Amino acid sequence: MSRIARTAPAGLALALAVTLSACGSSGGDVAADEKQTLTVWAMGAEGEKLADVAEVYEKANPNITVKVTPIGWDVAHQKLVSAAAAGTLPDVAQMGGSYLGEFAELGVLEPVDTKVFDKKAFFPAGWEQGEVDGTAYGVPWYVDTRVLYYRTDLAEKAGVSAAPANWKQLQDLATAYQKKAGTKWGLSIQPSGLDTVQNFYSFLYSAGGEIVNERGEAVIDSPEAVKALKEYGSYFDKGLSNKSVQPGYDVVKDFGNGRVPMFFGGPWHVTLLNEGQPQIKGKWAIAGVPADASSTSMAGGSSLVVSKDSEHKAAATEFIQYLTDTKGQSDWYERTKDLPANTSAWESGVLADDADLQTFKKQMDTAKSSPSLANWTEITDQVDQAIAKVTQGKASAEDALKTAQSEIEGLVKQ
């Protein structure tokens, strides 16, 4: 459900860049009102649902046939890389933020027409995910962020009646859950392994820290980042969080049985809990990320891009407009429960009236996106390793981040 995209090794990207430099653009572009077929690749559940939207679009635009190919997230990156090398990318493709930097660097994406798409219509973090070196290559399609899920019934048992608003209140509640409500753990956060950084972002960003700043400089050893990692590590030092979580662990079941009373989750967890843990209906709630300097969570989601070699750019642009305007975004939410990237879709209907959804919107207003760097996965791997050293008691936050800083400095200079 996290829709994580993986990037190619630097050597493969370089080889592709050499190959692609000889390809160039086909140059031609069929007018939007001419009869044509538009090829579209979309990933995971979105790929399955988009075919239904395409049928509706075709009825209103009989000159356009939209051929949607669903691609599994497990093979999506390799298929895109292969298609880029062969010059056979689809006219339109779905891309996560960790894809965009790589494919923009390869020169296979068409820049977004900012006369057609207004960045002010979207969440700032959603738009930024599609930008590389100040140029937009992707139009935000949907967004997600992380908020705090907590058991209200167990909080009451522990003598707490309100959601934690800051770091101290968060740790106080985690402690009270264990000591007064009898839970096994106080807070579920990932101790180690791939993409541990996704749990860490809520602490890092709320403390005012970053991994790489706007100037492209590594700053993971900043005082703010050290403070965040110390706080994160303290949950493991005090036995409030499990330091030996198995890969693929699903927190939903333990949230339902009360072993884990709090976790940071995305919008899809609402559906998973409602459908999979009906016995706790009315016994849990969501709240914004507890603040340090601010309440700032990570931004995720996907953008829609157009191939530079597409001969159907005009039609592709119109189809993306259809998917990302107010009506299209509201319809997409109804079909998928993906959170709209276009903020106007939040102004009416269930998106405006549902308190939980508005919690996500408020969090998205201040959410922070990761830089669109081609080697971002390699960079975050170094942060994952630093977090693991601290949670397992093998290094201090200062020493772990100093090592990560040295490694990341080399990566950002590539």
Short mmCIF file of C-alpha atoms in Angstrom, two decimals:
data_model
loop_
_atom_site.label_atom_id
_atom_site.label_comp_id
_atom_site.label_asym_id
_atom_site.label_seq_id
_atom_site.Cartn_x
_atom_site.Cartn_y
_atom_site.Cartn_z
CA MET A 1 0.00 0.00 0.00
CA SER A 2 2.92 2.37 0.46
CA ARG A 3 3.50 2.48 -3.29
CA ILE A 4 7.26 2.74 -2.88
CA ALA A 5 9.24 3.10 -6.10
CA ARG A 6 12.77 1.76 -6.43
CA THR A 7 15.46 3.27 -8.61
CA ALA A 8 17.97 1.73 -10.98
CA PRO A 9 21.67 1.36 -10.21
CA ALA A 10 23.73 4.35 -11.30
CA GLY A 11 25.57 2.31 -13.92
CA LEU A 12 22.34 1.24 -15.61
CA ALA A 13 21.03 4.81 -15.60
CA LEU A 14 24.25 6.02 -17.20
CA ALA A 15 24.09 3.34 -19.88
CA LEU A 16 20.49 4.26 -20.63
CA ALA A 17 21.36 7.93 -20.84
CA VAL A 18 23.97 7.16 -23.50
CA THR A 19 21.49 5.05 -25.43
CA LEU A 20 18.72 7.61 -25.18
CA SER A 21 20.88 10.51 -26.25
CA ALA A 22 20.83 9.07 -29.76
CA CYS A 23 17.05 8.61 -29.84
CA GLY A 24 15.69 12.12 -29.50
CA SER A 25 12.03 13.03 -29.86
CA SER A 26 9.94 11.83 -32.78
CA GLY A 27 8.92 15.43 -33.30
CA GLY A 28 5.36 14.87 -34.56
CA ASP A 29 2.24 15.48 -32.51
CA VAL A 30 -1.28 14.49 -33.52
CA ALA A 31 -3.91 17.17 -32.84
CA ALA A 32 -6.10 16.45 -29.82
CA ASP A 33 -9.31 16.33 -31.89
CA GLU A 34 -8.00 13.75 -34.39
CA LYS A 35 -8.85 10.07 -34.09
CA GLN A 36 -6.09 8.32 -32.13
CA THR A 37 -5.17 5.81 -29.45
CA LEU A 38 -3.63 7.00 -26.21
CA THR A 39 -1.48 4.50 -24.31
CA VAL A 40 -1.44 4.76 -20.52
CA TRP A 41 0.43 2.77 -17.87
CA ALA A 42 -0.81 2.87 -14.29
CA MET A 43 0.36 0.86 -11.32
CA GLY A 44 -1.26 -1.41 -8.77
CA ALA A 45 -4.90 -0.82 -7.86
CA GLU A 46 -4.86 2.47 -9.77
CA GLY A 47 -4.16 0.57 -12.99
CA GLU A 48 -7.25 -1.57 -12.50
CA LYS A 49 -9.54 1.35 -11.63
CA LEU A 50 -8.28 3.67 -14.37
CA ALA A 51 -9.69 1.44 -17.11
CA ASP A 52 -13.21 2.25 -15.88
CA VAL A 53 -12.49 5.98 -15.97
CA ALA A 54 -11.05 5.60 -19.47
CA GLU A 55 -14.33 4.10 -20.69
CA VAL A 56 -16.24 7.13 -19.41
CA TYR A 57 -13.71 9.45 -21.04
CA GLU A 58 -14.00 7.66 -24.39
CA LYS A 59 -17.77 8.13 -24.45
CA ALA A 60 -17.33 11.89 -24.05
CA ASN A 61 -14.40 11.92 -26.50
CA PRO A 62 -15.24 9.39 -29.24
CA ASN A 63 -12.13 10.32 -31.25
CA ILE A 64 -9.92 9.02 -28.42
CA THR A 65 -9.29 5.39 -27.53
CA VAL A 66 -7.54 5.09 -24.16
CA LYS A 67 -5.58 1.87 -23.81
CA VAL A 68 -4.78 1.39 -20.11
CA THR A 69 -2.18 -1.19 -19.13
CA PRO A 70 -2.13 -2.08 -15.41
CA ILE A 71 1.42 -2.69 -14.14
CA GLY A 72 2.30 -4.29 -10.82
CA TRP A 73 4.43 -2.13 -8.55
CA ASP A 74 6.89 -5.01 -8.19
CA VAL A 75 7.78 -4.87 -11.89
CA ALA A 76 6.88 -1.27 -12.72
CA HIS A 77 10.34 0.22 -12.48
CA GLN A 78 12.00 -2.40 -14.66
CA LYS A 79 9.26 -2.10 -17.30
CA LEU A 80 9.66 1.67 -17.40
CA VAL A 81 13.44 1.40 -17.65
CA SER A 82 13.19 -1.13 -20.49
CA ALA A 83 10.61 0.97 -22.33
CA ALA A 84 12.74 4.10 -21.91
CA ALA A 85 15.76 2.32 -23.38
CA ALA A 86 13.72 1.03 -26.31
CA GLY A 87 11.96 4.36 -26.94
CA THR A 88 8.58 2.72 -26.28
CA LEU A 89 7.32 4.52 -23.19
CA PRO A 90 3.52 4.96 -23.14
CA ASP A 91 2.04 8.35 -23.92
CA VAL A 92 1.06 8.75 -20.25
CA ALA A 93 2.51 6.99 -17.21
CA GLN A 94 1.97 7.05 -13.49
CA MET A 95 5.15 7.77 -11.52
CA GLY A 96 5.91 8.07 -7.84
CA GLY A 97 8.22 10.78 -6.58
CA SER A 98 11.18 8.41 -6.37
CA TYR A 99 10.86 7.59 -10.09
CA LEU A 100 10.71 11.13 -11.41
CA GLY A 101 14.23 12.25 -10.71
CA GLU A 102 15.67 9.25 -12.46
CA PHE A 103 13.55 9.45 -15.61
CA ALA A 104 13.82 13.23 -15.84
CA GLU A 105 17.60 12.83 -15.73
CA LEU A 106 17.36 10.32 -18.58
CA GLY A 107 15.60 12.98 -20.67
CA VAL A 108 12.55 10.86 -21.52
CA LEU A 109 9.84 13.04 -19.95
CA GLU A 110 8.03 16.03 -21.43
CA PRO A 111 8.01 19.09 -19.15
CA VAL A 112 4.57 20.02 -17.83
CA ASP A 113 2.84 22.87 -19.67
CA THR A 114 2.44 25.30 -16.77
CA LYS A 115 0.07 27.43 -18.87
CA VAL A 116 -2.35 24.50 -18.72
CA PHE A 117 -1.65 23.23 -15.20
CA ASP A 118 -1.48 25.76 -12.36
CA LYS A 119 0.71 24.67 -9.46
CA LYS A 120 -1.46 26.73 -7.13
CA ALA A 121 -4.33 24.31 -7.76
CA PHE A 122 -2.45 21.49 -5.98
CA PHE A 123 -1.00 20.81 -2.57
CA PRO A 124 2.50 22.34 -2.59
CA ALA A 125 4.14 19.05 -1.57
CA GLY A 126 2.20 17.21 -4.29
CA TRP A 127 3.45 19.58 -6.98
CA GLU A 128 7.01 19.50 -5.67
CA GLN A 129 7.14 15.72 -6.09
CA GLY A 130 6.88 16.26 -9.83
CA GLU A 131 9.63 18.88 -10.01
CA VAL A 132 13.27 18.24 -10.84
CA ASP A 133 15.75 21.13 -10.73
CA GLY A 134 12.90 23.63 -10.87
CA THR A 135 11.16 22.08 -13.89
CA ALA A 136 7.84 20.26 -13.48
CA TYR A 137 7.65 16.89 -15.25
CA GLY A 138 4.67 15.40 -13.44
CA VAL A 139 1.14 16.61 -12.69
CA PRO A 140 -0.02 15.48 -9.22
CA TRP A 141 -2.68 12.76 -9.48
CA TYR A 142 -3.22 11.76 -5.88
CA VAL A 143 -1.43 12.37 -2.59
CA ASP A 144 -0.97 10.69 0.73
CA THR A 145 0.64 11.52 4.02
CA ARG A 146 1.02 9.99 7.46
CA VAL A 147 -1.01 10.81 10.56
CA LEU A 148 -1.22 9.28 14.03
CA TYR A 149 -3.69 6.44 14.61
CA TYR A 150 -4.47 5.81 18.28
CA ARG A 151 -6.87 3.71 20.37
CA THR A 152 -9.20 6.10 22.16
CA ASP A 153 -10.72 3.41 24.40
CA LEU A 154 -7.33 2.35 25.70
CA ALA A 155 -6.28 5.98 26.09
CA GLU A 156 -9.29 6.57 28.34
CA LYS A 157 -8.34 3.47 30.33
CA ALA A 158 -4.88 5.01 30.70
CA GLY A 159 -6.41 8.26 31.92
CA VAL A 160 -5.81 10.31 28.76
CA SER A 161 -8.72 12.01 27.00
CA ALA A 162 -7.06 13.96 24.17
CA ALA A 163 -4.77 13.14 21.26
CA PRO A 164 -1.08 13.92 21.84
CA ALA A 165 -0.17 17.27 20.31
CA ASN A 166 3.59 17.25 20.85
CA TRP A 167 6.51 14.88 21.39
CA LYS A 168 6.24 14.87 25.19
CA GLN A 169 2.54 14.06 25.10
CA LEU A 170 3.17 11.32 22.55
CA GLN A 171 5.74 9.59 24.74
CA ASP A 172 3.66 10.15 27.87
CA LEU A 173 0.70 8.46 26.18
CA ALA A 174 2.85 5.57 24.93
CA THR A 175 4.05 5.04 28.51
CA ALA A 176 0.54 5.29 29.95
CA TYR A 177 -0.77 2.74 27.45
CA GLN A 178 1.75 0.20 28.76
CA LYS A 179 1.58 0.97 32.46
CA LYS A 180 -2.12 1.73 32.86
CA ALA A 181 -3.89 0.07 29.92
CA GLY A 182 -1.73 -3.06 29.76
CA THR A 183 -0.68 -2.86 26.11
CA LYS A 184 2.40 -4.77 24.95
CA TRP A 185 3.89 -1.71 23.24
CA GLY A 186 3.28 2.03 23.35
CA LEU A 187 3.95 3.03 19.73
CA SER A 188 4.68 1.03 16.59
CA ILE A 189 7.56 2.52 14.61
CA GLN A 190 9.95 0.58 12.40
CA PRO A 191 13.31 -0.25 14.04
CA SER A 192 15.34 -1.26 10.99
CA GLY A 193 15.24 -2.56 7.43
CA LEU A 194 14.22 -1.17 4.08
CA ASP A 195 12.48 2.23 4.15
CA THR A 196 12.64 2.66 7.92
CA VAL A 197 13.08 6.30 6.99
CA GLN A 198 9.37 6.53 6.18
CA ASN A 199 8.53 6.21 9.88
CA PHE A 200 11.38 8.55 10.80
CA TYR A 201 10.20 11.38 8.52
CA SER A 202 7.48 12.48 10.97
CA PHE A 203 10.17 13.07 13.61
CA LEU A 204 12.82 14.47 11.27
CA TYR A 205 10.58 16.97 9.50
CA SER A 206 8.77 18.04 12.68
CA ALA A 207 12.13 18.84 14.28
CA GLY A 208 13.05 20.99 11.27
CA GLY A 209 15.55 18.52 9.87
CA GLU A 210 16.17 17.30 6.34
CA ILE A 211 18.31 14.72 4.57
CA VAL A 212 19.27 16.94 1.62
CA ASN A 213 18.44 20.64 1.59
CA GLU A 214 17.19 22.82 -1.26
CA ARG A 215 20.75 23.54 -2.38
CA GLY A 216 21.41 19.85 -2.81
CA GLU A 217 23.64 19.62 0.26
CA ALA A 218 23.61 16.67 2.66
CA VAL A 219 22.41 17.88 6.09
CA ILE A 220 21.45 14.67 7.89
CA ASP A 221 23.92 15.38 10.73
CA SER A 222 22.28 18.72 11.62
CA PRO A 223 21.32 19.39 15.27
CA GLU A 224 17.66 19.06 14.25
CA ALA A 225 18.20 15.63 12.70
CA VAL A 226 20.22 14.44 15.69
CA LYS A 227 17.44 15.60 18.02
CA ALA A 228 14.87 13.71 15.93
CA LEU A 229 16.87 10.48 15.93
CA LYS A 230 17.47 10.69 19.67
CA GLU A 231 13.73 11.02 20.20
CA TYR A 232 13.00 8.17 17.79
CA GLY A 233 15.59 5.94 19.44
CA SER A 234 14.28 6.66 22.95
CA TYR A 235 11.14 4.60 22.24
CA PHE A 236 13.33 1.53 21.80
CA ASP A 237 15.62 2.36 24.74
CA LYS A 238 12.60 2.56 27.03
CA GLY A 239 10.88 -0.54 25.68
CA LEU A 240 7.98 1.43 24.28
CA SER A 241 8.55 0.12 20.75
CA ASN A 242 9.51 -3.32 19.47
CA LYS A 243 13.12 -3.44 18.20
CA SER A 244 12.72 -6.78 16.40
CA VAL A 245 9.80 -6.30 14.02
CA GLN A 246 9.72 -8.84 11.18
CA PRO A 247 9.84 -7.70 7.52
CA GLY A 248 6.34 -7.27 6.12
CA TYR A 249 4.81 -6.74 9.56
CA ASP A 250 1.23 -5.48 9.38
CA VAL A 251 0.29 -3.30 12.32
CA VAL A 252 -3.46 -3.45 11.67
CA LYS A 253 -4.03 -6.77 13.47
CA ASP A 254 -2.07 -5.74 16.56
CA PHE A 255 -3.87 -2.40 16.61
CA GLY A 256 -7.13 -4.35 16.59
CA ASN A 257 -6.16 -6.69 19.42
CA GLY A 258 -4.64 -3.92 21.52
CA ARG A 259 -1.00 -5.05 21.52
CA VAL A 260 -0.14 -1.84 19.65
CA PRO A 261 -2.23 1.23 20.57
CA MET A 262 -0.56 3.81 18.27
CA PHE A 263 1.09 3.93 14.85
CA PHE A 264 1.72 6.36 12.00
CA GLY A 265 -0.35 5.40 8.98
CA GLY A 266 -1.69 6.53 5.64
CA PRO A 267 -5.24 7.08 4.40
CA TRP A 268 -5.64 3.48 3.27
CA HIS A 269 -5.45 2.34 6.90
CA VAL A 270 -8.90 3.81 7.51
CA THR A 271 -10.42 1.29 5.10
CA LEU A 272 -8.23 -1.56 6.38
CA LEU A 273 -9.36 -0.93 9.94
CA ASN A 274 -13.03 -0.47 9.10
CA GLU A 275 -13.12 -3.65 7.05
CA GLY A 276 -10.59 -5.81 8.88
CA GLN A 277 -11.05 -4.80 12.52
CA PRO A 278 -14.79 -4.05 12.91
CA GLN A 279 -14.67 -4.96 16.63
CA ILE A 280 -12.90 -1.66 17.41
CA LYS A 281 -15.26 0.59 15.49
CA GLY A 282 -15.65 3.80 17.46
CA LYS A 283 -12.65 2.91 19.62
CA TRP A 284 -9.92 4.59 17.60
CA ALA A 285 -9.23 7.96 16.02
CA ILE A 286 -6.62 9.79 13.97
CA ALA A 287 -4.74 12.98 14.75
CA GLY A 288 -2.04 15.10 13.23
CA VAL A 289 1.63 14.22 13.70
CA PRO A 290 2.67 15.35 17.20
CA ALA A 291 4.79 18.47 16.90
CA ASP A 292 8.26 19.50 17.91
CA ALA A 293 9.14 22.71 16.04
CA SER A 294 6.12 21.96 13.83
CA SER A 295 3.72 19.17 12.93
CA THR A 296 5.15 18.04 9.60
CA SER A 297 4.65 14.71 7.92
CA MET A 298 5.96 13.15 4.73
CA ALA A 299 4.14 13.57 1.42
CA GLY A 300 3.60 10.66 -0.91
CA GLY A 301 1.42 9.90 -3.89
CA SER A 302 1.82 9.74 -7.65
CA SER A 303 2.06 12.05 -10.62
CA LEU A 304 1.13 11.65 -14.28
CA VAL A 305 3.84 12.20 -16.87
CA VAL A 306 3.96 12.42 -20.65
CA SER A 307 6.66 10.72 -22.70
CA LYS A 308 8.95 13.10 -24.56
CA ASP A 309 8.70 10.82 -27.61
CA SER A 310 4.88 10.68 -27.56
CA GLU A 311 3.12 11.67 -30.79
CA HIS A 312 -0.06 12.31 -28.79
CA LYS A 313 1.04 15.03 -26.38
CA ALA A 314 -2.02 17.21 -26.95
CA ALA A 315 -4.44 14.36 -26.28
CA ALA A 316 -2.34 13.19 -23.35
CA THR A 317 -2.47 16.67 -21.83
CA GLU A 318 -6.24 16.80 -22.17
CA PHE A 319 -6.64 13.37 -20.57
CA ILE A 320 -4.44 14.40 -17.64
CA GLN A 321 -6.50 17.58 -17.29
CA TYR A 322 -9.62 15.41 -17.06
CA LEU A 323 -8.05 13.27 -14.33
CA THR A 324 -6.72 16.16 -12.26
CA ASP A 325 -9.43 18.83 -12.38
CA THR A 326 -11.94 19.22 -9.56
CA LYS A 327 -14.57 16.87 -10.98
CA GLY A 328 -12.08 14.24 -12.06
CA GLN A 329 -10.36 14.25 -8.67
CA SER A 330 -13.64 13.90 -6.79
CA ASP A 331 -14.65 11.01 -9.03
CA TRP A 332 -11.27 9.33 -8.55
CA TYR A 333 -11.64 9.55 -4.76
CA GLU A 334 -15.06 7.91 -4.94
CA ARG A 335 -13.60 5.05 -6.99
CA THR A 336 -10.32 4.50 -5.14
CA LYS A 337 -10.27 6.50 -1.88
CA ASP A 338 -6.99 8.02 -3.09
CA LEU A 339 -6.69 11.53 -1.65
CA PRO A 340 -7.10 14.27 -4.29
CA ALA A 341 -4.01 16.29 -5.15
CA ASN A 342 -6.16 19.17 -6.42
CA THR A 343 -7.23 21.14 -3.36
CA SER A 344 -10.51 22.34 -4.90
CA ALA A 345 -11.84 18.76 -4.74
CA TRP A 346 -11.80 19.08 -0.94
CA GLU A 347 -14.26 21.96 -0.86
CA SER A 348 -17.52 19.98 -1.12
CA GLY A 349 -19.06 16.57 -0.52
CA VAL A 350 -17.63 13.91 1.77
CA LEU A 351 -14.12 15.29 1.43
CA ALA A 352 -15.26 18.54 3.05
CA ASP A 353 -17.57 16.97 5.63
CA ASP A 354 -15.59 13.99 6.92
CA ALA A 355 -13.51 14.94 9.99
CA ASP A 356 -10.92 12.19 9.41
CA LEU A 357 -10.39 13.26 5.82
CA GLN A 358 -9.96 16.85 6.92
CA THR A 359 -7.23 15.66 9.31
CA PHE A 360 -5.37 14.32 6.29
CA LYS A 361 -5.94 17.56 4.40
CA LYS A 362 -4.57 19.63 7.27
CA GLN A 363 -1.52 17.39 7.43
CA MET A 364 -1.01 17.64 3.66
CA ASP A 365 -1.07 21.43 3.88
CA THR A 366 2.26 21.30 5.73
CA ALA A 367 3.62 17.96 4.45
CA LYS A 368 7.12 17.79 3.03
CA SER A 369 8.13 15.94 -0.13
CA SER A 370 11.47 14.25 -0.70
CA PRO A 371 13.86 15.69 -3.30
CA SER A 372 13.43 14.17 -6.76
CA LEU A 373 16.95 12.79 -7.04
CA ALA A 374 17.84 9.88 -9.30
CA ASN A 375 19.71 8.12 -6.49
CA TRP A 376 17.31 8.97 -3.67
CA THR A 377 16.94 5.30 -2.70
CA GLU A 378 20.69 4.99 -2.20
CA ILE A 379 20.59 8.12 -0.06
CA THR A 380 17.74 6.94 2.15
CA ASP A 381 19.39 3.55 2.54
CA GLN A 382 22.15 5.34 4.44
CA VAL A 383 19.56 6.91 6.74
CA ASP A 384 17.92 3.49 7.24
CA GLN A 385 21.28 2.15 8.40
CA ALA A 386 21.80 5.04 10.79
CA ILE A 387 18.37 4.54 12.35
CA ALA A 388 19.03 0.81 12.80
CA LYS A 389 22.32 1.49 14.61
CA VAL A 390 20.50 3.70 17.10
CA THR A 391 17.43 1.53 17.66
CA GLN A 392 19.63 -1.53 18.19
CA GLY A 393 21.89 0.33 20.61
CA LYS A 394 24.98 0.06 18.41
CA ALA A 395 25.70 3.78 18.03
CA SER A 396 24.66 7.18 19.31
CA ALA A 397 22.49 9.39 17.14
CA GLU A 398 25.42 11.74 16.63
CA ASP A 399 27.82 9.01 15.48
CA ALA A 400 25.28 7.20 13.30
CA LEU A 401 24.30 10.38 11.48
CA LYS A 402 27.90 11.51 11.12
CA THR A 403 28.60 8.29 9.21
CA ALA A 404 25.45 8.71 7.11
CA GLN A 405 26.42 12.33 6.37
CA SER A 406 29.79 11.26 5.01
CA GLU A 407 28.24 8.64 2.73
CA ILE A 408 25.42 10.90 1.51
CA GLU A 409 27.85 13.74 0.73
CA GLY A 410 29.49 11.40 -1.78
CA LEU A 411 26.15 10.42 -3.27
CA VAL A 412 24.86 13.95 -3.82
CA LYS A 413 28.08 14.88 -5.65
CA GLN A 414 27.62 12.10 -8.24
#
